[in-house]
mmCIF file of C-alpha atoms in Angstrom:
data_model
loop_
_atom_site.group_PDB
_atom_site.id
_atom_site.type_symbol
_atom_site.label_atom_id
_atom_site.label_comp_id
_atom_site.label_asym_id
_atom_site.label_seq_id
_atom_site.Cartn_x
_atom_site.Cartn_y
_atom_site.Cartn_z
ATOM 1 C CA MET A 1 25.808 5.465 3.642
ATOM 2 C CA SER A 2 23.534 4.805 5.924
ATOM 3 C CA ALA A 3 19.802 4.011 5.317
ATOM 4 C CA ARG A 4 17.429 6.420 4.760
ATOM 5 C CA ILE A 5 14.026 5.665 7.054
ATOM 6 C CA GLY A 6 10.735 7.295 6.635
ATOM 7 C CA VAL A 7 8.170 7.781 9.630
ATOM 8 C CA LEU A 8 4.922 7.337 8.578
ATOM 9 C CA ALA A 9 3.545 10.967 9.283
ATOM 10 C CA LEU A 10 -0.509 10.445 8.967
ATOM 11 C CA GLN A 11 -1.198 10.649 12.511
ATOM 12 C CA GLY A 12 0.660 9.506 16.172
ATOM 13 C CA ASP A 13 4.252 9.716 17.521
ATOM 14 C CA THR A 14 5.811 10.997 14.492
ATOM 15 C CA ARG A 15 8.105 13.321 16.114
ATOM 16 C CA GLU A 16 9.124 11.166 19.119
ATOM 17 C CA HIS A 17 10.424 8.591 16.269
ATOM 18 C CA LEU A 18 12.243 10.962 14.306
ATOM 19 C CA ALA A 19 14.105 12.067 17.016
ATOM 20 C CA ALA A 20 14.656 8.078 18.118
ATOM 21 C CA LEU A 21 16.061 7.154 14.888
ATOM 22 C CA HIS A 22 18.212 10.379 14.743
ATOM 23 C CA GLU A 23 19.219 9.161 18.211
ATOM 24 C CA ALA A 24 20.085 5.916 16.877
ATOM 25 C CA GLY A 25 22.113 7.182 14.013
ATOM 26 C CA ALA A 26 19.507 7.222 11.018
ATOM 27 C CA GLU A 27 18.703 9.563 8.238
ATOM 28 C CA ALA A 28 14.895 9.871 9.218
ATOM 29 C CA VAL A 29 12.401 11.634 7.356
ATOM 30 C CA THR A 30 8.376 12.369 7.418
ATOM 31 C CA VAL A 31 6.104 10.021 4.575
ATOM 32 C CA ARG A 32 2.967 11.651 3.394
ATOM 33 C CA ARG A 33 3.187 11.317 -0.041
ATOM 34 C CA ARG A 34 3.522 8.397 -2.302
ATOM 35 C CA GLY A 35 6.999 9.951 -3.870
ATOM 36 C CA GLU A 36 8.099 10.290 -0.252
ATOM 37 C CA LEU A 37 7.401 6.588 0.183
ATOM 38 C CA GLU A 38 9.355 5.717 -2.837
ATOM 39 C CA SER A 39 12.252 7.665 -1.577
ATOM 40 C CA VAL A 40 12.878 5.642 1.306
ATOM 41 C CA ASP A 41 14.788 2.192 2.538
ATOM 42 C CA ALA A 42 12.538 1.472 5.247
ATOM 43 C CA LEU A 43 9.480 2.864 7.432
ATOM 44 C CA VAL A 44 8.624 3.558 10.922
ATOM 45 C CA ILE A 45 4.714 3.249 11.171
ATOM 46 C CA PRO A 46 4.066 4.881 14.611
ATOM 47 C CA GLY A 47 1.297 4.310 16.738
ATOM 48 C CA GLY A 48 -2.212 6.046 16.593
ATOM 49 C CA GLU A 49 -5.456 5.277 16.042
ATOM 50 C CA SER A 50 -5.126 2.298 12.989
ATOM 51 C CA THR A 51 -8.614 3.076 11.679
ATOM 52 C CA THR A 52 -7.714 6.661 11.111
ATOM 53 C CA MET A 53 -4.198 5.833 9.849
ATOM 54 C CA SER A 54 -5.765 3.171 7.312
ATOM 55 C CA LEU A 55 -8.418 5.819 6.347
ATOM 56 C CA LEU A 56 -5.692 8.140 5.582
ATOM 57 C CA LEU A 57 -3.684 5.885 3.851
ATOM 58 C CA ARG A 58 -6.632 5.168 1.388
ATOM 59 C CA GLU A 59 -7.399 8.670 0.752
ATOM 60 C CA LEU A 60 -3.787 9.538 0.209
ATOM 61 C CA ASP A 61 -3.564 6.842 -2.224
ATOM 62 C CA LEU A 62 -0.875 5.445 0.207
ATOM 63 C CA LEU A 63 -2.165 2.215 0.636
ATOM 64 C CA ASP A 64 -1.468 -0.053 -2.187
ATOM 65 C CA PRO A 65 1.979 1.436 -2.630
ATOM 66 C CA LEU A 66 2.719 0.760 0.714
ATOM 67 C CA ARG A 67 1.828 -3.048 0.221
ATOM 68 C CA ALA A 68 3.589 -3.180 -2.487
ATOM 69 C CA ARG A 69 6.805 -2.138 -0.909
ATOM 70 C CA LEU A 70 6.515 -4.312 1.909
ATOM 71 C CA ALA A 71 5.543 -7.435 -0.321
ATOM 72 C CA ASP A 72 8.799 -6.168 -1.976
ATOM 73 C CA GLY A 73 10.801 -6.702 1.359
ATOM 74 C CA MET A 74 11.292 -3.143 2.165
ATOM 75 C CA PRO A 75 11.870 -3.131 6.402
ATOM 76 C CA ALA A 76 9.346 -1.869 8.389
ATOM 77 C CA TYR A 77 9.065 -1.248 11.992
ATOM 78 C CA GLY A 78 5.437 -0.435 13.589
ATOM 79 C CA SER A 79 4.782 0.429 17.436
ATOM 80 C CA CYS A 80 0.952 -0.085 18.694
ATOM 81 C CA ALA A 81 -0.885 0.826 15.966
ATOM 82 C CA GLY A 82 2.115 0.338 13.803
ATOM 83 C CA MET A 83 1.746 -3.253 14.855
ATOM 84 C CA ILE A 84 -1.943 -3.665 14.312
ATOM 85 C CA LEU A 85 -1.248 -2.249 10.737
ATOM 86 C CA LEU A 86 1.572 -4.483 9.713
ATOM 87 C CA ALA A 87 -0.286 -7.868 10.709
ATOM 88 C CA THR A 88 -2.017 -10.318 8.586
ATOM 89 C CA GLU A 89 -4.988 -10.370 10.569
ATOM 90 C CA ILE A 90 -6.579 -7.666 12.794
ATOM 91 C CA LEU A 91 -9.503 -9.037 15.208
ATOM 92 C CA ASP A 92 -11.754 -6.238 16.011
ATOM 93 C CA ALA A 93 -10.841 -4.218 13.151
ATOM 94 C CA GLY A 94 -13.639 -1.938 13.663
ATOM 95 C CA ALA A 95 -16.815 -0.788 12.641
ATOM 96 C CA ALA A 96 -17.776 -1.491 8.747
ATOM 97 C CA GLY A 97 -16.470 1.368 6.561
ATOM 98 C CA ARG A 98 -13.722 2.850 9.132
ATOM 99 C CA GLN A 99 -11.555 -0.637 9.642
ATOM 100 C CA ALA A 100 -7.793 -1.186 10.158
ATOM 101 C CA ASP A 101 -6.639 -2.347 6.941
ATOM 102 C CA PRO A 102 -3.984 -5.028 7.369
ATOM 103 C CA LEU A 103 -0.626 -4.515 5.346
ATOM 104 C CA LYS A 104 0.010 -8.044 5.812
ATOM 105 C CA ALA A 105 4.160 -7.453 6.521
ATOM 106 C CA ILE A 106 4.229 -10.068 8.906
ATOM 107 C CA ASP A 107 2.442 -13.627 9.949
ATOM 108 C CA ILE A 108 0.289 -12.582 13.260
ATOM 109 C CA THR A 109 -3.071 -12.134 14.148
ATOM 110 C CA VAL A 110 -3.331 -8.825 16.519
ATOM 111 C CA ARG A 111 -6.362 -7.689 18.820
ATOM 112 C CA ARG A 112 -6.660 -4.149 18.593
ATOM 113 C CA ASN A 113 -7.327 -2.608 22.258
ATOM 114 C CA ALA A 114 -6.632 -5.869 23.810
ATOM 115 C CA PHE A 115 -5.170 -4.525 27.238
ATOM 116 C CA GLY A 116 -8.374 -2.214 27.583
ATOM 117 C CA ARG A 117 -9.532 1.237 26.588
ATOM 118 C CA GLN A 118 -7.430 4.631 27.317
ATOM 119 C CA VAL A 119 -7.895 4.113 31.583
ATOM 120 C CA ASP A 120 -6.378 0.615 31.235
ATOM 121 C CA SER A 121 -3.369 2.103 30.026
ATOM 122 C CA PHE A 122 -0.211 0.702 31.936
ATOM 123 C CA GLU A 123 3.840 0.744 31.854
ATOM 124 C CA GLY A 124 6.263 -1.621 33.118
ATOM 125 C CA ASP A 125 9.380 -3.470 32.677
ATOM 126 C CA ILE A 126 9.890 -6.188 30.215
ATOM 127 C CA ASP A 127 12.638 -8.838 28.806
ATOM 128 C CA PHE A 128 13.255 -8.211 25.573
ATOM 129 C CA THR A 129 15.046 -10.921 23.576
ATOM 130 C CA GLY A 130 18.669 -9.394 21.898
ATOM 131 C CA LEU A 131 18.578 -6.479 24.383
ATOM 132 C CA ASP A 132 20.686 -5.982 27.489
ATOM 133 C CA GLY A 133 18.471 -5.677 30.461
ATOM 134 C CA SER A 134 14.729 -4.828 30.532
ATOM 135 C CA VAL A 135 12.860 -2.816 28.263
ATOM 136 C CA HIS A 136 10.472 0.018 30.224
ATOM 137 C CA ALA A 137 7.085 -0.755 28.296
ATOM 138 C CA VAL A 138 4.895 2.112 28.061
ATOM 139 C CA PHE A 139 1.443 0.141 26.220
ATOM 140 C CA ILE A 140 -1.467 3.102 25.706
ATOM 141 C CA ARG A 141 -5.055 1.322 24.186
ATOM 142 C CA ALA A 142 -2.084 -1.518 23.348
ATOM 143 C CA PRO A 143 -2.475 -4.448 20.764
ATOM 144 C CA TRP A 144 -1.411 -7.760 21.728
ATOM 145 C CA VAL A 145 -0.483 -10.716 19.200
ATOM 146 C CA GLU A 146 -3.320 -13.707 19.192
ATOM 147 C CA ARG A 147 -1.226 -15.674 16.406
ATOM 148 C CA VAL A 148 2.229 -15.952 15.315
ATOM 149 C CA GLY A 149 2.777 -17.488 12.024
ATOM 150 C CA PRO A 150 6.031 -19.849 11.774
ATOM 151 C CA ASP A 151 8.870 -17.618 10.735
ATOM 152 C CA VAL A 152 7.762 -14.908 13.322
ATOM 153 C CA GLU A 153 10.464 -14.670 16.496
ATOM 154 C CA ILE A 154 8.461 -13.540 19.560
ATOM 155 C CA LEU A 155 10.692 -10.845 21.047
ATOM 156 C CA ALA A 156 8.841 -10.007 24.264
ATOM 157 C CA THR A 157 5.872 -11.168 26.138
ATOM 158 C CA ALA A 158 3.399 -9.738 28.712
ATOM 159 C CA ALA A 159 0.265 -10.697 30.514
ATOM 160 C CA GLY A 160 1.099 -13.888 28.654
ATOM 161 C CA HIS A 161 0.657 -12.736 25.090
ATOM 162 C CA PRO A 162 3.512 -11.471 22.400
ATOM 163 C CA VAL A 163 4.226 -7.859 22.531
ATOM 164 C CA ALA A 164 6.927 -7.529 20.413
ATOM 165 C CA VAL A 165 8.219 -9.809 17.267
ATOM 166 C CA ARG A 166 10.011 -9.946 14.089
ATOM 167 C CA GLN A 167 9.803 -11.722 10.829
ATOM 168 C CA GLY A 168 12.732 -10.924 8.511
ATOM 169 C CA PRO A 169 13.168 -7.121 7.751
ATOM 170 C CA VAL A 170 10.076 -6.251 9.949
ATOM 171 C CA LEU A 171 9.961 -5.564 13.254
ATOM 172 C CA ALA A 172 6.975 -4.501 16.035
ATOM 173 C CA THR A 173 5.993 -3.806 19.472
ATOM 174 C CA ALA A 174 2.987 -3.114 20.912
ATOM 175 C CA PHE A 175 4.481 -0.555 23.149
ATOM 176 C CA HIS A 176 5.863 2.811 22.712
ATOM 177 C CA PRO A 177 9.411 2.769 22.941
ATOM 178 C CA GLU A 178 9.893 6.459 21.176
ATOM 179 C CA ILE A 179 8.126 8.101 24.549
ATOM 180 C CA THR A 180 10.655 6.390 27.218
ATOM 181 C CA GLY A 181 13.858 7.841 25.972
ATOM 182 C CA ASP A 182 15.472 4.541 25.577
ATOM 183 C CA ARG A 183 16.678 3.837 21.910
ATOM 184 C CA ARG A 184 17.861 0.477 21.919
ATOM 185 C CA VAL A 185 14.487 -0.770 20.191
ATOM 186 C CA HIS A 186 14.940 2.031 17.125
ATOM 187 C CA LYS A 187 18.925 0.873 17.454
ATOM 188 C CA LEU A 188 17.910 -2.699 16.928
ATOM 189 C CA PHE A 189 15.750 -1.832 13.862
ATOM 190 C CA VAL A 190 18.486 0.698 12.525
ATOM 191 C CA ASP A 191 21.256 -1.809 13.198
ATOM 192 C CA SER A 192 19.073 -4.498 10.936
ATOM 193 C CA LEU A 193 19.209 -2.567 7.760
#
């Protein structure tokens, strides 16, 4: 029986991640409530706006249960804002009272909007360890990794900074593979479960 993967459906590319996971051979469901979080084996945290997602996690009483599941070893994949939230430390986390809350699932320090504002968004092909051929990466107000812990594997870089990392059962990308039609990153995550 395949793992049941939840997609955090508070904001962002929920539908696109669900489609990518289905195409990668997984059972994928939305997660908006605590009971739904408890019913999945793994979780995808999509892109979106990390401070808004943190606010919603707090308001829906999902922040602490999600941190607990991740601390217990639940596999997770985060793209863009998902990478930001999975980090142990977030630089430029937002204004007081409206900050992105790190879930501390992967030993990295990320910088929000590191590549610039919306008008600075870009795409390009990057090499990705473990995948054949390059990956077409779409960076939208993307973060980058400024520090990696000793147990973190760097899978891809752009502009001299890590943009795809993995530590144990947690995978994170600064870009959005869910919108390109290339399902290899999602398949990599699904196959790791």
